Coordinates of C-alpha atoms in Angstrom, one line a residue:
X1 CA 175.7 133.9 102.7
X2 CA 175.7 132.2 99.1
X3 CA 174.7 128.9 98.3
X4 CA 177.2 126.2 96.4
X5 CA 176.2 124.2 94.6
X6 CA 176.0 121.2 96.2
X7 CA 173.7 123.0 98.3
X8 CA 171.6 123.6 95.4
X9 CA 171.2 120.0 94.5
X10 CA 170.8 118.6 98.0
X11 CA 167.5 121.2 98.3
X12 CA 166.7 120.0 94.7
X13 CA 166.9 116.1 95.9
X14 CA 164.9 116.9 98.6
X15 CA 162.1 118.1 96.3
X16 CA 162.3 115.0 94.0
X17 CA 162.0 113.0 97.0
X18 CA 158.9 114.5 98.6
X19 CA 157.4 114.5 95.2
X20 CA 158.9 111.3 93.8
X21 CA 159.3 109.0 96.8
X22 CA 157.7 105.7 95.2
X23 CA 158.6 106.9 91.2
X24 CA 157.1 110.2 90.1
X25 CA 155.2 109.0 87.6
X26 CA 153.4 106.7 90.0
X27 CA 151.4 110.0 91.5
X28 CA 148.7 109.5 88.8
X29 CA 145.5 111.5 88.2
X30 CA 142.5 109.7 87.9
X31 CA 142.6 111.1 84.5
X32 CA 145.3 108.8 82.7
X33 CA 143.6 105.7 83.5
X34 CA 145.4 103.6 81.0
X35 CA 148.7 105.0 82.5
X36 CA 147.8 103.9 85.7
X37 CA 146.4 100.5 85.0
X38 CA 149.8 99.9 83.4
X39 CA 151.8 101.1 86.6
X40 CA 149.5 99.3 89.5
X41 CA 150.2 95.9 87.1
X42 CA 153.8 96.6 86.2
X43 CA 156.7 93.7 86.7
X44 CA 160.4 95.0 86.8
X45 CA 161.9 93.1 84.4
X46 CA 165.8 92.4 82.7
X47 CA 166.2 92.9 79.0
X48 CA 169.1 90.9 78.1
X49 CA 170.9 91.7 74.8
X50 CA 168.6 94.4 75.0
X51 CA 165.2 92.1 74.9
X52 CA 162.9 91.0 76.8
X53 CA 161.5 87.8 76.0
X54 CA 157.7 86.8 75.9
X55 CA 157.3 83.1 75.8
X56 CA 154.0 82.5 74.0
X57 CA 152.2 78.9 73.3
X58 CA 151.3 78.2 70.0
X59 CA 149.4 74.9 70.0
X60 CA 149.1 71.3 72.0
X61 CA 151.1 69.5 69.6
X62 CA 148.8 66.7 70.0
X63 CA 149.9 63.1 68.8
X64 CA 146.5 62.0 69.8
X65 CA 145.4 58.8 68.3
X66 CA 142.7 55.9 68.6
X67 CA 144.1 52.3 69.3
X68 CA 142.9 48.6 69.8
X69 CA 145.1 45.6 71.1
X70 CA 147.9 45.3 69.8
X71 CA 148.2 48.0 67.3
X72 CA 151.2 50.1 67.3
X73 CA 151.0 54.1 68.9
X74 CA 153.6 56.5 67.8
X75 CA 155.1 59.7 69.9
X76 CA 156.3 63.0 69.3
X77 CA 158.3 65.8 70.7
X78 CA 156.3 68.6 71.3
X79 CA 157.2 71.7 69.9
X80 CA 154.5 74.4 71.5
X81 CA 156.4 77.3 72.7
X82 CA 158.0 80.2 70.8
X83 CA 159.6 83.1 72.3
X84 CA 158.9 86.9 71.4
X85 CA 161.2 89.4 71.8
X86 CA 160.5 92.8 73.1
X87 CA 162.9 96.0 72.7
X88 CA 163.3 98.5 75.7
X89 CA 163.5 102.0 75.3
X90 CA 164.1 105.1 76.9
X91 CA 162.7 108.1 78.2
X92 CA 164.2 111.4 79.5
X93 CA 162.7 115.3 80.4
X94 CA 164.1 117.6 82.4
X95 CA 164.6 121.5 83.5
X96 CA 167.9 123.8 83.8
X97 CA 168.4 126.8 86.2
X98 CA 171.0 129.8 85.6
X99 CA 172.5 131.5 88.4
X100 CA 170.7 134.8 86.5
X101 CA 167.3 133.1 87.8
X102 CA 168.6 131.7 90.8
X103 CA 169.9 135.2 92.0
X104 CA 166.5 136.9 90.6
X105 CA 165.0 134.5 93.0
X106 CA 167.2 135.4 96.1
X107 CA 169.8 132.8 95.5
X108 CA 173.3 134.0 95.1
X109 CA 175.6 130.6 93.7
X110 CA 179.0 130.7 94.7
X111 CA 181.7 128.0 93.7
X112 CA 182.8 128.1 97.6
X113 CA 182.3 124.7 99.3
X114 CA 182.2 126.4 102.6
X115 CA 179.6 128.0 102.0
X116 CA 176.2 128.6 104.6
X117 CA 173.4 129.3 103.1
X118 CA 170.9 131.3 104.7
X119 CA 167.4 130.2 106.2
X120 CA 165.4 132.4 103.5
X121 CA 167.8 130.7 100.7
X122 CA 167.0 127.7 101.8
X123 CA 163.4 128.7 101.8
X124 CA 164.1 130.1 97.9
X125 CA 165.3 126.9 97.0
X126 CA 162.6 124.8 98.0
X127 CA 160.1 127.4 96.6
X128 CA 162.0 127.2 93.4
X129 CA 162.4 123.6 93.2
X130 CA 159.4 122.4 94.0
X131 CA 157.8 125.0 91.0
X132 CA 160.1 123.2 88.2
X133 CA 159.8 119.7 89.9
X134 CA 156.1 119.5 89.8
X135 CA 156.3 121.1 86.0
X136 CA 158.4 117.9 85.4
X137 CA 156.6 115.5 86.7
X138 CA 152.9 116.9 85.1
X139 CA 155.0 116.9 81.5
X140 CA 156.8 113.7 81.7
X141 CA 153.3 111.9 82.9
X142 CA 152.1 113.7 79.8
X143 CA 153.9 112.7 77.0
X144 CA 154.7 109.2 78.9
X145 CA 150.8 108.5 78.7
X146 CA 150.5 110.1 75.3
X147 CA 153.1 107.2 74.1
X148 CA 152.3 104.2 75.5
X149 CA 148.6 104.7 74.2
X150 CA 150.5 105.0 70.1
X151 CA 151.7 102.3 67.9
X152 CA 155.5 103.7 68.3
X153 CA 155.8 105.0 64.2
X154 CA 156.2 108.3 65.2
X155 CA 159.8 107.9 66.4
X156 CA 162.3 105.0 65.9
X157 CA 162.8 105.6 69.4
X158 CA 159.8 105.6 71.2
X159 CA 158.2 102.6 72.5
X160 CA 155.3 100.7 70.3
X161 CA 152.5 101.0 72.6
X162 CA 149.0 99.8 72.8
X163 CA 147.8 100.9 69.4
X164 CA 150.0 98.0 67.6
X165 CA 149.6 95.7 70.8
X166 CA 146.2 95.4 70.3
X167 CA 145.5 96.5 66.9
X168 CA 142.9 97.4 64.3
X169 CA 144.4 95.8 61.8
X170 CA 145.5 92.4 64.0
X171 CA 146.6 90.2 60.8
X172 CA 148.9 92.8 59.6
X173 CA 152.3 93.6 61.2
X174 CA 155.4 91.4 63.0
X175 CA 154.8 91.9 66.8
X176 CA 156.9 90.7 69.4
X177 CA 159.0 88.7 66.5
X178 CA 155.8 87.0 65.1
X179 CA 154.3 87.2 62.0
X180 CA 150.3 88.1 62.7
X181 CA 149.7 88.1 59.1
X182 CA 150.6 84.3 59.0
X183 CA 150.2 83.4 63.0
X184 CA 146.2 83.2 63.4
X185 CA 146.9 83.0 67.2
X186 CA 148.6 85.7 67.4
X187 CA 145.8 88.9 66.7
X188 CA 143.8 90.3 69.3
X189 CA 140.0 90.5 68.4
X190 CA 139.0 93.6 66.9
X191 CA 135.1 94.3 66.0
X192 CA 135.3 97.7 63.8
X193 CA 132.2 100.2 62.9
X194 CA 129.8 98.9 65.4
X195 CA 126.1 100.0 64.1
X196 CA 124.7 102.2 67.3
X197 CA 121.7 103.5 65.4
X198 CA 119.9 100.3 66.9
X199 CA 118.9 99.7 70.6
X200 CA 121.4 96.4 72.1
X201 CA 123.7 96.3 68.9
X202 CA 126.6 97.6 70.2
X203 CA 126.0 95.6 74.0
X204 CA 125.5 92.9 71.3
X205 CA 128.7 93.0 69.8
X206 CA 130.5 94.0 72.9
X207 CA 129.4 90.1 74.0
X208 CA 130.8 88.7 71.2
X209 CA 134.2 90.3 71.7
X210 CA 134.3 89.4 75.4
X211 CA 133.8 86.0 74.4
X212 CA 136.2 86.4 72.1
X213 CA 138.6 87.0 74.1
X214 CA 137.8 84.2 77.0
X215 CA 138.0 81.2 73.8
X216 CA 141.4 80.4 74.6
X217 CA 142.4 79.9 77.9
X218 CA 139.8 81.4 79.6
X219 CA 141.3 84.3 80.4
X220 CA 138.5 87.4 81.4
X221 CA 139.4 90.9 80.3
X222 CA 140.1 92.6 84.0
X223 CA 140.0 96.8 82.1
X224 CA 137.6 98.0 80.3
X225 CA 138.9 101.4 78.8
X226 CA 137.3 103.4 76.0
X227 CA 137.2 106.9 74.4
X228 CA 133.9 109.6 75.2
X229 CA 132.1 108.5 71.8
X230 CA 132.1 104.9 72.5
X231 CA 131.0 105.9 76.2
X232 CA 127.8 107.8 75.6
X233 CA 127.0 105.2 72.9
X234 CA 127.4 102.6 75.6
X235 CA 125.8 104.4 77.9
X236 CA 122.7 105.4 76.0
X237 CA 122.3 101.3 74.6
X238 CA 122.4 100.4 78.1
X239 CA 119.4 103.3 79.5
X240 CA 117.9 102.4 76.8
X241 CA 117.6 98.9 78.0
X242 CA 117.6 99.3 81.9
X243 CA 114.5 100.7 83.9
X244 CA 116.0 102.2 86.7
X245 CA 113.7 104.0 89.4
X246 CA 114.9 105.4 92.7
X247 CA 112.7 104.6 96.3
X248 CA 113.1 107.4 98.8
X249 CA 111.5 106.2 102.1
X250 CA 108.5 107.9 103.4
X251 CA 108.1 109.6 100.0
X252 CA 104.6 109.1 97.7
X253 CA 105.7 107.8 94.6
X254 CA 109.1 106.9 93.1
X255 CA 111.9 109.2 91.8
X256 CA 113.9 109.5 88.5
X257 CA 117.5 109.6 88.2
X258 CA 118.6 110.0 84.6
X259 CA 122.4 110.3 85.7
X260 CA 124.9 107.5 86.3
X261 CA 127.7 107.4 88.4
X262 CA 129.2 104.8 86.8
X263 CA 129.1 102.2 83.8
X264 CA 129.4 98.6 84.0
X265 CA 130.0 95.5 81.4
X266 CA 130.2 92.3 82.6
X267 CA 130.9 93.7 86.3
X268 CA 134.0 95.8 85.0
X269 CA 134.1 99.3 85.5
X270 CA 133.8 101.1 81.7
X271 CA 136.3 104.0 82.0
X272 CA 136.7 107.2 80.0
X273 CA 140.4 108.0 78.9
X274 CA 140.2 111.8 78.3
X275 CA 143.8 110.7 76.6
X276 CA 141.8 109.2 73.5
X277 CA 140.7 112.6 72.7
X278 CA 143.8 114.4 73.2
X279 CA 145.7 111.6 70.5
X280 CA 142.3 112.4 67.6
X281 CA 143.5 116.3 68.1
X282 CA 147.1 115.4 67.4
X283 CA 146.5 112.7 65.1
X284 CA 144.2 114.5 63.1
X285 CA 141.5 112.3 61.1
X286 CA 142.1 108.6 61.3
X287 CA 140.6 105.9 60.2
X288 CA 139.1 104.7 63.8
X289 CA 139.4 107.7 65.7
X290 CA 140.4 107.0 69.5
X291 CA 137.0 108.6 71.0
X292 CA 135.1 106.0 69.3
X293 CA 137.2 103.4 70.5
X294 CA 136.9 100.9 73.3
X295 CA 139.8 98.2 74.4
X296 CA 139.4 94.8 76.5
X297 CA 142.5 94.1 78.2
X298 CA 143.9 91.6 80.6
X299 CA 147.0 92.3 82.7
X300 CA 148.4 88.7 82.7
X301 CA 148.8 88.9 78.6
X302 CA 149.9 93.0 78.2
X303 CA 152.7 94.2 80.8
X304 CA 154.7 97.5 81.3
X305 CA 157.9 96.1 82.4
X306 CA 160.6 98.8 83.9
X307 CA 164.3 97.8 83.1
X308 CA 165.6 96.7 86.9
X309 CA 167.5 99.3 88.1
X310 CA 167.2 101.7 85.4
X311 CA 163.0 103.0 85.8
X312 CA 163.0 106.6 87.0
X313 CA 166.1 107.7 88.0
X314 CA 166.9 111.3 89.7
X315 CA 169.5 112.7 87.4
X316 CA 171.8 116.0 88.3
X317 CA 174.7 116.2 85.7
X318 CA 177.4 118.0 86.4
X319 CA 177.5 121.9 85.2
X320 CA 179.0 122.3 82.2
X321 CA 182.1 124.0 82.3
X322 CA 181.6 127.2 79.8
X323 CA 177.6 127.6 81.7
X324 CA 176.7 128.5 84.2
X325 CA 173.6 126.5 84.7
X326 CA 172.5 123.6 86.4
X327 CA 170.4 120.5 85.0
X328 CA 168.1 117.8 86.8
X329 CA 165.8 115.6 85.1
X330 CA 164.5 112.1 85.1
X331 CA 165.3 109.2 82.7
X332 CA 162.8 105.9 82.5
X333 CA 163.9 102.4 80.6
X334 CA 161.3 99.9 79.8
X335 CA 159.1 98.1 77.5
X336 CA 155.7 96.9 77.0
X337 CA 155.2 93.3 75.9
X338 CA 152.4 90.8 75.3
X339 CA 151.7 87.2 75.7
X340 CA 148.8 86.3 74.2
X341 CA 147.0 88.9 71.7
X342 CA 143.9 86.9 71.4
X343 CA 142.7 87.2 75.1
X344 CA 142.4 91.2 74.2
X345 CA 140.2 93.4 72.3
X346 CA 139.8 96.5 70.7
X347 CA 136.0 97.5 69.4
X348 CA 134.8 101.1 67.5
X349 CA 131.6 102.6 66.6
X350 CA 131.2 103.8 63.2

């Protein structure tokens, strides 16, 4: 018997949710780690009249003043808090069948809503389904990870991402409302063509910038995320000053390991984003190229916020009415704000 078609979109909804049961995009691969770090710390959010805002302290407003006796004190009202306003912006990718493939694939469509389709159709349309659905899931993850990493220049449309967030230039642009070329407290740290050709420089300068970014308000740096330059530069300064042997019971004499599983700064967990490479081979030469890069975040100052009620969405528009084909895809709404751009970091190597 033929299939109808909404026969076609219940088997096509049963795919998306087997595959997309807590978002799609939250299926990660240890391979977009920035993506992922953004997702596990995510906060839905509202953006009314189409902003979010980040409220941001500026100072103390301190009326502090030394007195004797009698001598008069003065007050004041303070005036420490100013609010930055973030855009939202949306995302959309999705896939079309004809009934040409579906009946090259064993699936006859028919407009009949009492239709029964048969076992192996049903099989088909799993089959079928779960090909495209997987397709769109690896693409949007993709080009979603691609963008957040970018500063949001390439379209009008696309969301400014960590690249003006936590900038190279931090004194130059208006972020979040605020002026950073007249707002000292508002640019992260940035420490630019770090020297590697000498053993402890760059752990040197890596010390400086976590302190840095703990100077006001105390607040640690919990992702330490960096491109494969910066990490076998940071990995050979730290061989270089680390004597590591390996004991094997009931063996002679020790045993070297020249390997490492993993590297550490400051306890944190230094981890290659194989995305920073991907942006220098679309981006071309740059003046810091992402694979010598290396970013300090904290998740308390730089947040993905999804729009409530409007991040990742199952979408199966109706079939237009001069083709015959049928759409699904997946639509995403949110932003990405910040705080407090001095309690993050972004270092390179020359």
């Amino acid at each position: 018997m033929p299939v109808n078609a909404a026969q076609l979109a219940a088997g096509a909804n049963y795919q998306m949710q087997s595959y997309a049961a807590n978002d799609p995009i939250d299926q990660v691969n240890t391979d977009k780690p920035f993506m992922k770090w953004l997702l596990a710390n995510k906060q839905e959010s509202v953006f009314g009249n189409g902003v979010f805002n980040e409220k941001v302290r500026i100072s103390n407003d301190s009326n502090y003043q030394n007195y004797s006796g009698d001598d008069q004190v003065t007050y004041n009202r303070k005036d420490v808090v100013r609010l930055a306003p973030f855009q939202h912006y949306e995302a959309h990718d999705g896939f079309g069948l004809n009934e040409t493939e579906l009946a090259d694939n064993g699936i006859i469509l028919t407009d009949d809503r009492e239709a029964v389709p048969t076992e192996a159709e049903k099989v088909q349309i799993v089959n079928l389904i779960k090909t495209n659905r997987m397709a769109l899931k690896d693409g949007f993850q993709e080009n979603w990870d691609l963008e957040v990493h970018r500063d949001g220049t390439q379209s009008a449309k696309a969301v400014p991402g960590l690249d003006l967030l936590v900038s190279t230039t931090p004194a130059v642009g208006t972020i979040g409302g605020i002026d950073a070329s007249t707002s000292l407290y508002w640019r992260n740290n940035a420490d630019l063509n770090i020297n590697t050709g000498t053993t402890g420089t760059l752990t040197s300068e890596m010390e400086k910038m976590w302190r840095a970014c703990t100077t006001y308000g105390g607040m640690i740096p919990d992702f330490i995320v960096c491109g494969a330059a910066f990490y076998d530069a940071y990995r050979k300064d730290a061989n270089l000053q680390t004597n590591r042997q390996i004991i094997v019971n009931g063996r002679s004499g020790p045993d070297a390991d020249a390997s490492t599983d993993n590297v550490y700064f400051k306890g944190r967990l230094v981890v290659w984003d194989p995305t920073f490479e991907k942006l220098d081979a679309i981006l071309g030469a740059i003046t810091y190229p992402w694979t010598k890069r290396c970013y300090f975040l904290n998740s308390k100052t730089l947040k993905l916020r999804p729009f409530k009620g409007r991040w990742m969405i199952d979408r199966t528009p109706a079939r237009m009415y001069d083709r015959y084909t049928h759409y699904f895809g997946v639509t995403a709404d949110y932003g990405l704000t910040i705080n407090k751009r001095n309690a993050n970091a972004v270092l390179s190597i020359a």
